[in-house]
């Protein structure tokens, strides 16, 4: 009888041990999955912008933010890219909503605004003031910044275009942030890389934008990592 109890206890122990080992193995697999990284281990990258960031005319899996996150994940970065793009938004619209966009407490922010300002011929000084305020609020929130530039349509004249283009590098220097001169570099004016409206990039165009921007975004995330390591 006693031997039977010992055998039963041993059987229960082996069963419990097997379940424990299986649990540990499954837990390790879950931790290694890209979507299961603990939140505190994952950088949060906010992209505030207009239709170019929002993914106008594209399914969600082809939008800029989705493709950017996928590219970063393939590169070994643990990052969640938050889409705060609003189609039709101007720099004034971005300024009006930056405070609640920062409520997500991002580690870094990519600013893509101004395309609609240029298309509407808005005063470059006003665009500059709006972006200046946006950058200041982001800095106050403690996030790192990547500012992307934009060009005005050529039909608005050479003087307007030059003033508009110049405001972006000036702001980048003033705030000491990372800067990418033209968000649509390599895609603008190329029909095969844009949707029927010839304004918004198609999936192939988005992939080119992501590939060109990726080195700057990696530098942005490195700044985040350096800040965390230094305890700032």
PDB file of C-alpha atoms in Angstrom:
ATOM      1  CA  UNK A   1       0.000   0.000   0.000  1.00  0.00           C
ATOM      2  CA  UNK A   2       2.763   2.431   0.968  1.00  0.00           C
ATOM      3  CA  UNK A   3       4.591   1.604  -2.272  1.00  0.00           C
ATOM      4  CA  UNK A   4       1.448   2.458  -4.202  1.00  0.00           C
ATOM      5  CA  UNK A   5       1.248   5.883  -2.552  1.00  0.00           C
ATOM      6  CA  UNK A   6       4.919   6.513  -3.391  1.00  0.00           C
ATOM      7  CA  UNK A   7       4.325   5.561  -7.001  1.00  0.00           C
ATOM      8  CA  UNK A   8       1.265   7.826  -7.130  1.00  0.00           C
ATOM      9  CA  UNK A   9       3.185  10.771  -5.604  1.00  0.00           C
ATOM     10  CA  UNK A  10       6.034  10.256  -8.054  1.00  0.00           C
ATOM     11  CA  UNK A  11       3.598  10.192 -10.948  1.00  0.00           C
ATOM     12  CA  UNK A  12       1.992  13.426  -9.772  1.00  0.00           C
ATOM     13  CA  UNK A  13       5.400  15.044  -9.336  1.00  0.00           C
ATOM     14  CA  UNK A  14       6.502  14.073 -12.837  1.00  0.00           C
ATOM     15  CA  UNK A  15       3.233  15.391 -14.241  1.00  0.00           C
ATOM     16  CA  UNK A  16       3.629  18.696 -12.386  1.00  0.00           C
ATOM     17  CA  UNK A  17       7.273  19.012 -13.465  1.00  0.00           C
ATOM     18  CA  UNK A  18       6.367  18.368 -17.108  1.00  0.00           C
ATOM     19  CA  UNK A  19       3.683  21.041 -16.999  1.00  0.00           C
ATOM     20  CA  UNK A  20       6.079  23.494 -15.394  1.00  0.00           C
ATOM     21  CA  UNK A  21       8.734  22.898 -18.049  1.00  0.00           C
ATOM     22  CA  UNK A  22       6.104  23.260 -20.783  1.00  0.00           C
ATOM     23  CA  UNK A  23       4.914  26.535 -19.244  1.00  0.00           C
ATOM     24  CA  UNK A  24       8.492  27.891 -19.131  1.00  0.00           C
ATOM     25  CA  UNK A  25       9.050  26.939 -22.773  1.00  0.00           C
ATOM     26  CA  UNK A  26       5.819  28.623 -23.897  1.00  0.00           C
ATOM     27  CA  UNK A  27       6.614  31.733 -21.844  1.00  0.00           C
ATOM     28  CA  UNK A  28      10.044  32.000 -23.485  1.00  0.00           C
ATOM     29  CA  UNK A  29       8.468  31.698 -26.930  1.00  0.00           C
ATOM     30  CA  UNK A  30       5.942  34.427 -26.127  1.00  0.00           C
ATOM     31  CA  UNK A  31       8.661  36.766 -24.913  1.00  0.00           C
ATOM     32  CA  UNK A  32      10.615  36.288 -28.125  1.00  0.00           C
ATOM     33  CA  UNK A  33       7.600  37.118 -30.318  1.00  0.00           C
ATOM     34  CA  UNK A  34       7.717  40.705 -31.766  1.00  0.00           C
ATOM     35  CA  UNK A  35       4.224  41.538 -30.556  1.00  0.00           C
ATOM     36  CA  UNK A  36       4.848  40.260 -27.036  1.00  0.00           C
ATOM     37  CA  UNK A  37       7.737  42.460 -25.967  1.00  0.00           C
ATOM     38  CA  UNK A  38       7.042  43.937 -22.521  1.00  0.00           C
ATOM     39  CA  UNK A  39       5.860  47.528 -22.831  1.00  0.00           C
ATOM     40  CA  UNK A  40       8.750  48.868 -20.769  1.00  0.00           C
ATOM     41  CA  UNK A  41      11.190  47.252 -23.193  1.00  0.00           C
ATOM     42  CA  UNK A  42       9.554  48.739 -26.288  1.00  0.00           C
ATOM     43  CA  UNK A  43      10.263  52.238 -27.610  1.00  0.00           C
ATOM     44  CA  UNK A  44       7.190  54.244 -28.581  1.00  0.00           C
ATOM     45  CA  UNK A  45       7.534  56.266 -31.787  1.00  0.00           C
ATOM     46  CA  UNK A  46       4.740  58.735 -32.511  1.00  0.00           C
ATOM     47  CA  UNK A  47       4.270  59.887 -36.110  1.00  0.00           C
ATOM     48  CA  UNK A  48       2.270  63.113 -36.215  1.00  0.00           C
ATOM     49  CA  UNK A  49       1.374  64.249 -39.691  1.00  0.00           C
ATOM     50  CA  UNK A  50      -1.193  64.565 -42.436  1.00  0.00           C
ATOM     51  CA  UNK A  51      -2.509  62.102 -45.046  1.00  0.00           C
ATOM     52  CA  UNK A  52       1.022  61.021 -45.942  1.00  0.00           C
ATOM     53  CA  UNK A  53       1.460  59.648 -42.430  1.00  0.00           C
ATOM     54  CA  UNK A  54      -2.159  58.534 -42.046  1.00  0.00           C
ATOM     55  CA  UNK A  55      -1.981  56.275 -45.099  1.00  0.00           C
ATOM     56  CA  UNK A  56      -4.639  57.952 -47.236  1.00  0.00           C
ATOM     57  CA  UNK A  57      -6.015  55.643 -49.946  1.00  0.00           C
ATOM     58  CA  UNK A  58      -4.159  52.597 -48.662  1.00  0.00           C
ATOM     59  CA  UNK A  59      -5.155  49.560 -46.585  1.00  0.00           C
ATOM     60  CA  UNK A  60      -3.802  49.676 -43.040  1.00  0.00           C
ATOM     61  CA  UNK A  61      -1.054  47.128 -43.782  1.00  0.00           C
ATOM     62  CA  UNK A  62       0.375  49.375 -46.519  1.00  0.00           C
ATOM     63  CA  UNK A  63       0.349  52.666 -44.581  1.00  0.00           C
ATOM     64  CA  UNK A  64       3.611  54.434 -43.813  1.00  0.00           C
ATOM     65  CA  UNK A  65       3.522  53.793 -40.067  1.00  0.00           C
ATOM     66  CA  UNK A  66       2.797  50.080 -40.500  1.00  0.00           C
ATOM     67  CA  UNK A  67       5.583  49.608 -43.024  1.00  0.00           C
ATOM     68  CA  UNK A  68       7.993  51.630 -40.896  1.00  0.00           C
ATOM     69  CA  UNK A  69       7.327  49.502 -37.815  1.00  0.00           C
ATOM     70  CA  UNK A  70       7.780  46.323 -39.864  1.00  0.00           C
ATOM     71  CA  UNK A  71      11.099  47.575 -41.276  1.00  0.00           C
ATOM     72  CA  UNK A  72      12.350  48.503 -37.812  1.00  0.00           C
ATOM     73  CA  UNK A  73      11.303  45.139 -36.407  1.00  0.00           C
ATOM     74  CA  UNK A  74      13.204  43.347 -39.184  1.00  0.00           C
ATOM     75  CA  UNK A  75      16.228  45.435 -38.228  1.00  0.00           C
ATOM     76  CA  UNK A  76      16.022  44.153 -34.656  1.00  0.00           C
ATOM     77  CA  UNK A  77      14.419  47.215 -33.067  1.00  0.00           C
ATOM     78  CA  UNK A  78      11.737  46.803 -30.422  1.00  0.00           C
ATOM     79  CA  UNK A  79       9.467  49.675 -31.304  1.00  0.00           C
ATOM     80  CA  UNK A  80       5.792  50.490 -31.536  1.00  0.00           C
ATOM     81  CA  UNK A  81       4.963  53.091 -34.184  1.00  0.00           C
ATOM     82  CA  UNK A  82       1.858  55.127 -33.318  1.00  0.00           C
ATOM     83  CA  UNK A  83      -0.064  56.604 -36.243  1.00  0.00           C
ATOM     84  CA  UNK A  84      -1.168  60.143 -35.373  1.00  0.00           C
ATOM     85  CA  UNK A  85      -1.696  61.198 -38.976  1.00  0.00           C
ATOM     86  CA  UNK A  86      -4.865  63.094 -39.930  1.00  0.00           C
ATOM     87  CA  UNK A  87      -5.724  63.486 -43.605  1.00  0.00           C
ATOM     88  CA  UNK A  88      -6.018  67.120 -44.657  1.00  0.00           C
ATOM     89  CA  UNK A  89      -4.222  68.377 -41.570  1.00  0.00           C
ATOM     90  CA  UNK A  90      -2.109  71.527 -41.676  1.00  0.00           C
ATOM     91  CA  UNK A  91       0.663  72.604 -39.319  1.00  0.00           C
ATOM     92  CA  UNK A  92      -1.989  74.569 -37.398  1.00  0.00           C
ATOM     93  CA  UNK A  93      -4.041  71.397 -36.974  1.00  0.00           C
ATOM     94  CA  UNK A  94      -0.991  69.514 -35.770  1.00  0.00           C
ATOM     95  CA  UNK A  95      -0.254  72.273 -33.286  1.00  0.00           C
ATOM     96  CA  UNK A  96      -3.822  72.142 -31.972  1.00  0.00           C
ATOM     97  CA  UNK A  97      -3.638  68.413 -31.216  1.00  0.00           C
ATOM     98  CA  UNK A  98      -0.004  67.860 -30.280  1.00  0.00           C
ATOM     99  CA  UNK A  99      -0.727  68.065 -26.539  1.00  0.00           C
ATOM    100  CA  UNK A 100      -3.173  65.160 -26.502  1.00  0.00           C
ATOM    101  CA  UNK A 101      -1.072  63.241 -29.030  1.00  0.00           C
ATOM    102  CA  UNK A 102       1.777  63.390 -26.514  1.00  0.00           C
ATOM    103  CA  UNK A 103      -0.517  61.870 -23.878  1.00  0.00           C
ATOM    104  CA  UNK A 104       0.689  58.515 -25.270  1.00  0.00           C
ATOM    105  CA  UNK A 105       4.063  59.453 -23.708  1.00  0.00           C
ATOM    106  CA  UNK A 106       6.166  58.570 -26.758  1.00  0.00           C
ATOM    107  CA  UNK A 107       9.932  58.171 -26.505  1.00  0.00           C
ATOM    108  CA  UNK A 108      10.352  59.789 -29.917  1.00  0.00           C
ATOM    109  CA  UNK A 109       8.262  61.750 -32.417  1.00  0.00           C
ATOM    110  CA  UNK A 110       8.525  61.953 -36.196  1.00  0.00           C
ATOM    111  CA  UNK A 111       6.974  65.232 -37.379  1.00  0.00           C
ATOM    112  CA  UNK A 112       5.569  65.142 -40.927  1.00  0.00           C
ATOM    113  CA  UNK A 113       3.536  68.317 -41.470  1.00  0.00           C
ATOM    114  CA  UNK A 114       3.338  71.177 -43.916  1.00  0.00           C
ATOM    115  CA  UNK A 115       2.324  69.544 -47.197  1.00  0.00           C
ATOM    116  CA  UNK A 116      -1.192  71.009 -46.982  1.00  0.00           C
ATOM    117  CA  UNK A 117       0.188  74.392 -45.923  1.00  0.00           C
ATOM    118  CA  UNK A 118       2.224  74.493 -49.122  1.00  0.00           C
ATOM    119  CA  UNK A 119      -0.578  73.234 -51.335  1.00  0.00           C
ATOM    120  CA  UNK A 120      -2.871  75.986 -50.003  1.00  0.00           C
ATOM    121  CA  UNK A 121      -0.229  78.679 -50.298  1.00  0.00           C
ATOM    122  CA  UNK A 122      -0.347  79.504 -46.599  1.00  0.00           C
ATOM    123  CA  UNK A 123       2.115  82.027 -45.237  1.00  0.00           C
ATOM    124  CA  UNK A 124       5.471  80.228 -44.592  1.00  0.00           C
ATOM    125  CA  UNK A 125       6.010  82.331 -41.467  1.00  0.00           C
ATOM    126  CA  UNK A 126       2.803  80.903 -39.992  1.00  0.00           C
ATOM    127  CA  UNK A 127       3.847  77.356 -40.854  1.00  0.00           C
ATOM    128  CA  UNK A 128       7.196  77.969 -39.225  1.00  0.00           C
ATOM    129  CA  UNK A 129       5.584  79.337 -36.066  1.00  0.00           C
ATOM    130  CA  UNK A 130       3.279  76.334 -35.809  1.00  0.00           C
ATOM    131  CA  UNK A 131       6.081  73.810 -36.275  1.00  0.00           C
ATOM    132  CA  UNK A 132       8.250  75.739 -33.828  1.00  0.00           C
ATOM    133  CA  UNK A 133       5.520  75.419 -31.185  1.00  0.00           C
ATOM    134  CA  UNK A 134       5.093  71.722 -31.941  1.00  0.00           C
ATOM    135  CA  UNK A 135       8.817  71.031 -31.549  1.00  0.00           C
ATOM    136  CA  UNK A 136       8.911  72.991 -28.296  1.00  0.00           C
ATOM    137  CA  UNK A 137       6.043  70.963 -26.832  1.00  0.00           C
ATOM    138  CA  UNK A 138       7.658  67.694 -27.840  1.00  0.00           C
ATOM    139  CA  UNK A 139      10.933  68.734 -26.238  1.00  0.00           C
ATOM    140  CA  UNK A 140       9.099  69.735 -23.058  1.00  0.00           C
ATOM    141  CA  UNK A 141       7.595  66.239 -22.985  1.00  0.00           C
ATOM    142  CA  UNK A 142      11.109  64.778 -23.060  1.00  0.00           C
ATOM    143  CA  UNK A 143      10.830  62.986 -26.412  1.00  0.00           C
ATOM    144  CA  UNK A 144      13.451  62.879 -29.165  1.00  0.00           C
ATOM    145  CA  UNK A 145      12.468  64.385 -32.541  1.00  0.00           C
ATOM    146  CA  UNK A 146      12.925  63.713 -36.229  1.00  0.00           C
ATOM    147  CA  UNK A 147      11.626  66.573 -38.381  1.00  0.00           C
ATOM    148  CA  UNK A 148      10.874  65.830 -42.029  1.00  0.00           C
ATOM    149  CA  UNK A 149      10.819  68.635 -44.566  1.00  0.00           C
ATOM    150  CA  UNK A 150       8.387  69.372 -47.368  1.00  0.00           C
ATOM    151  CA  UNK A 151       8.476  71.307 -50.631  1.00  0.00           C
ATOM    152  CA  UNK A 152       5.797  73.644 -51.951  1.00  0.00           C
ATOM    153  CA  UNK A 153       4.213  73.070 -55.394  1.00  0.00           C
ATOM    154  CA  UNK A 154       6.207  74.830 -58.138  1.00  0.00           C
ATOM    155  CA  UNK A 155       3.144  76.754 -59.383  1.00  0.00           C
ATOM    156  CA  UNK A 156       3.342  78.963 -56.282  1.00  0.00           C
ATOM    157  CA  UNK A 157       6.504  80.584 -57.549  1.00  0.00           C
ATOM    158  CA  UNK A 158      10.215  80.347 -56.890  1.00  0.00           C
ATOM    159  CA  UNK A 159      10.280  82.903 -54.069  1.00  0.00           C
ATOM    160  CA  UNK A 160       7.489  81.206 -52.135  1.00  0.00           C
ATOM    161  CA  UNK A 161       9.047  77.778 -52.689  1.00  0.00           C
ATOM    162  CA  UNK A 162      12.452  78.898 -51.434  1.00  0.00           C
ATOM    163  CA  UNK A 163      11.003  80.509 -48.294  1.00  0.00           C
ATOM    164  CA  UNK A 164       8.864  77.482 -47.580  1.00  0.00           C
ATOM    165  CA  UNK A 165      11.689  74.951 -48.035  1.00  0.00           C
ATOM    166  CA  UNK A 166      14.077  76.992 -45.888  1.00  0.00           C
ATOM    167  CA  UNK A 167      11.879  76.991 -42.791  1.00  0.00           C
ATOM    168  CA  UNK A 168      12.482  73.291 -42.080  1.00  0.00           C
ATOM    169  CA  UNK A 169      16.288  73.217 -41.805  1.00  0.00           C
ATOM    170  CA  UNK A 170      16.150  76.477 -39.845  1.00  0.00           C
ATOM    171  CA  UNK A 171      13.852  74.876 -37.273  1.00  0.00           C
ATOM    172  CA  UNK A 172      15.959  71.726 -37.110  1.00  0.00           C
ATOM    173  CA  UNK A 173      19.040  73.828 -36.313  1.00  0.00           C
ATOM    174  CA  UNK A 174      17.196  75.938 -33.743  1.00  0.00           C
ATOM    175  CA  UNK A 175      15.946  72.909 -31.838  1.00  0.00           C
ATOM    176  CA  UNK A 176      18.914  70.634 -32.446  1.00  0.00           C
ATOM    177  CA  UNK A 177      16.742  67.808 -33.784  1.00  0.00           C
ATOM    178  CA  UNK A 178      17.356  65.200 -36.463  1.00  0.00           C
ATOM    179  CA  UNK A 179      16.286  66.356 -39.919  1.00  0.00           C
ATOM    180  CA  UNK A 180      15.286  64.677 -43.181  1.00  0.00           C
ATOM    181  CA  UNK A 181      14.991  67.308 -45.957  1.00  0.00           C
ATOM    182  CA  UNK A 182      12.062  66.000 -48.037  1.00  0.00           C
ATOM    183  CA  UNK A 183       9.596  63.348 -46.887  1.00  0.00           C
ATOM    184  CA  UNK A 184       8.644  62.410 -50.478  1.00  0.00           C
ATOM    185  CA  UNK A 185      12.222  62.174 -51.751  1.00  0.00           C
ATOM    186  CA  UNK A 186      12.438  59.683 -54.609  1.00  0.00           C
ATOM    187  CA  UNK A 187       8.659  59.376 -54.883  1.00  0.00           C
ATOM    188  CA  UNK A 188       7.232  62.816 -55.744  1.00  0.00           C
ATOM    189  CA  UNK A 189       6.440  63.403 -59.448  1.00  0.00           C
ATOM    190  CA  UNK A 190       6.842  59.695 -60.284  1.00  0.00           C
ATOM    191  CA  UNK A 191       3.412  58.416 -61.457  1.00  0.00           C
ATOM    192  CA  UNK A 192       4.318  54.754 -60.961  1.00  0.00           C
ATOM    193  CA  UNK A 193       4.958  55.379 -57.253  1.00  0.00           C
ATOM    194  CA  UNK A 194       1.814  57.405 -56.584  1.00  0.00           C
ATOM    195  CA  UNK A 195      -1.912  56.861 -56.511  1.00  0.00           C
ATOM    196  CA  UNK A 196      -4.190  58.164 -59.256  1.00  0.00           C
ATOM    197  CA  UNK A 197      -4.239  61.644 -57.688  1.00  0.00           C
ATOM    198  CA  UNK A 198      -0.435  61.831 -58.184  1.00  0.00           C
ATOM    199  CA  UNK A 199      -0.133  63.284 -54.694  1.00  0.00           C
ATOM    200  CA  UNK A 200      -0.296  60.337 -52.325  1.00  0.00           C
ATOM    201  CA  UNK A 201       2.217  57.488 -52.604  1.00  0.00           C
ATOM    202  CA  UNK A 202       1.040  53.973 -53.390  1.00  0.00           C
ATOM    203  CA  UNK A 203       2.400  50.897 -51.596  1.00  0.00           C
ATOM    204  CA  UNK A 204       5.574  50.875 -53.697  1.00  0.00           C
ATOM    205  CA  UNK A 205       6.091  54.566 -53.000  1.00  0.00           C
ATOM    206  CA  UNK A 206       5.627  54.044 -49.264  1.00  0.00           C
ATOM    207  CA  UNK A 207       8.286  51.336 -49.301  1.00  0.00           C
ATOM    208  CA  UNK A 208      10.763  53.744 -50.905  1.00  0.00           C
ATOM    209  CA  UNK A 209       9.983  56.457 -48.352  1.00  0.00           C
ATOM    210  CA  UNK A 210      10.498  53.986 -45.513  1.00  0.00           C
ATOM    211  CA  UNK A 211      13.772  52.701 -46.957  1.00  0.00           C
ATOM    212  CA  UNK A 212      15.151  56.228 -47.383  1.00  0.00           C
ATOM    213  CA  UNK A 213      14.015  57.379 -43.947  1.00  0.00           C
ATOM    214  CA  UNK A 214      15.120  54.263 -42.081  1.00  0.00           C
ATOM    215  CA  UNK A 215      18.714  55.378 -41.324  1.00  0.00           C
ATOM    216  CA  UNK A 216      17.430  58.613 -39.750  1.00  0.00           C
ATOM    217  CA  UNK A 217      14.807  56.766 -37.728  1.00  0.00           C
ATOM    218  CA  UNK A 218      17.464  54.370 -36.458  1.00  0.00           C
ATOM    219  CA  UNK A 219      19.528  57.367 -35.328  1.00  0.00           C
ATOM    220  CA  UNK A 220      16.423  58.703 -33.599  1.00  0.00           C
ATOM    221  CA  UNK A 221      15.961  55.445 -31.696  1.00  0.00           C
ATOM    222  CA  UNK A 222      19.645  55.417 -30.815  1.00  0.00           C
ATOM    223  CA  UNK A 223      19.186  58.825 -29.204  1.00  0.00           C
ATOM    224  CA  UNK A 224      16.336  57.364 -27.182  1.00  0.00           C
ATOM    225  CA  UNK A 225      18.526  54.466 -26.092  1.00  0.00           C
ATOM    226  CA  UNK A 226      21.415  56.759 -25.185  1.00  0.00           C
ATOM    227  CA  UNK A 227      19.086  58.895 -23.067  1.00  0.00           C
ATOM    228  CA  UNK A 228      17.755  55.847 -21.221  1.00  0.00           C
ATOM    229  CA  UNK A 229      21.250  54.540 -20.556  1.00  0.00           C
ATOM    230  CA  UNK A 230      22.413  57.895 -19.247  1.00  0.00           C
ATOM    231  CA  UNK A 231      19.367  58.131 -16.989  1.00  0.00           C
ATOM    232  CA  UNK A 232      18.203  61.448 -18.424  1.00  0.00           C
TER     233      UNK A 232
END
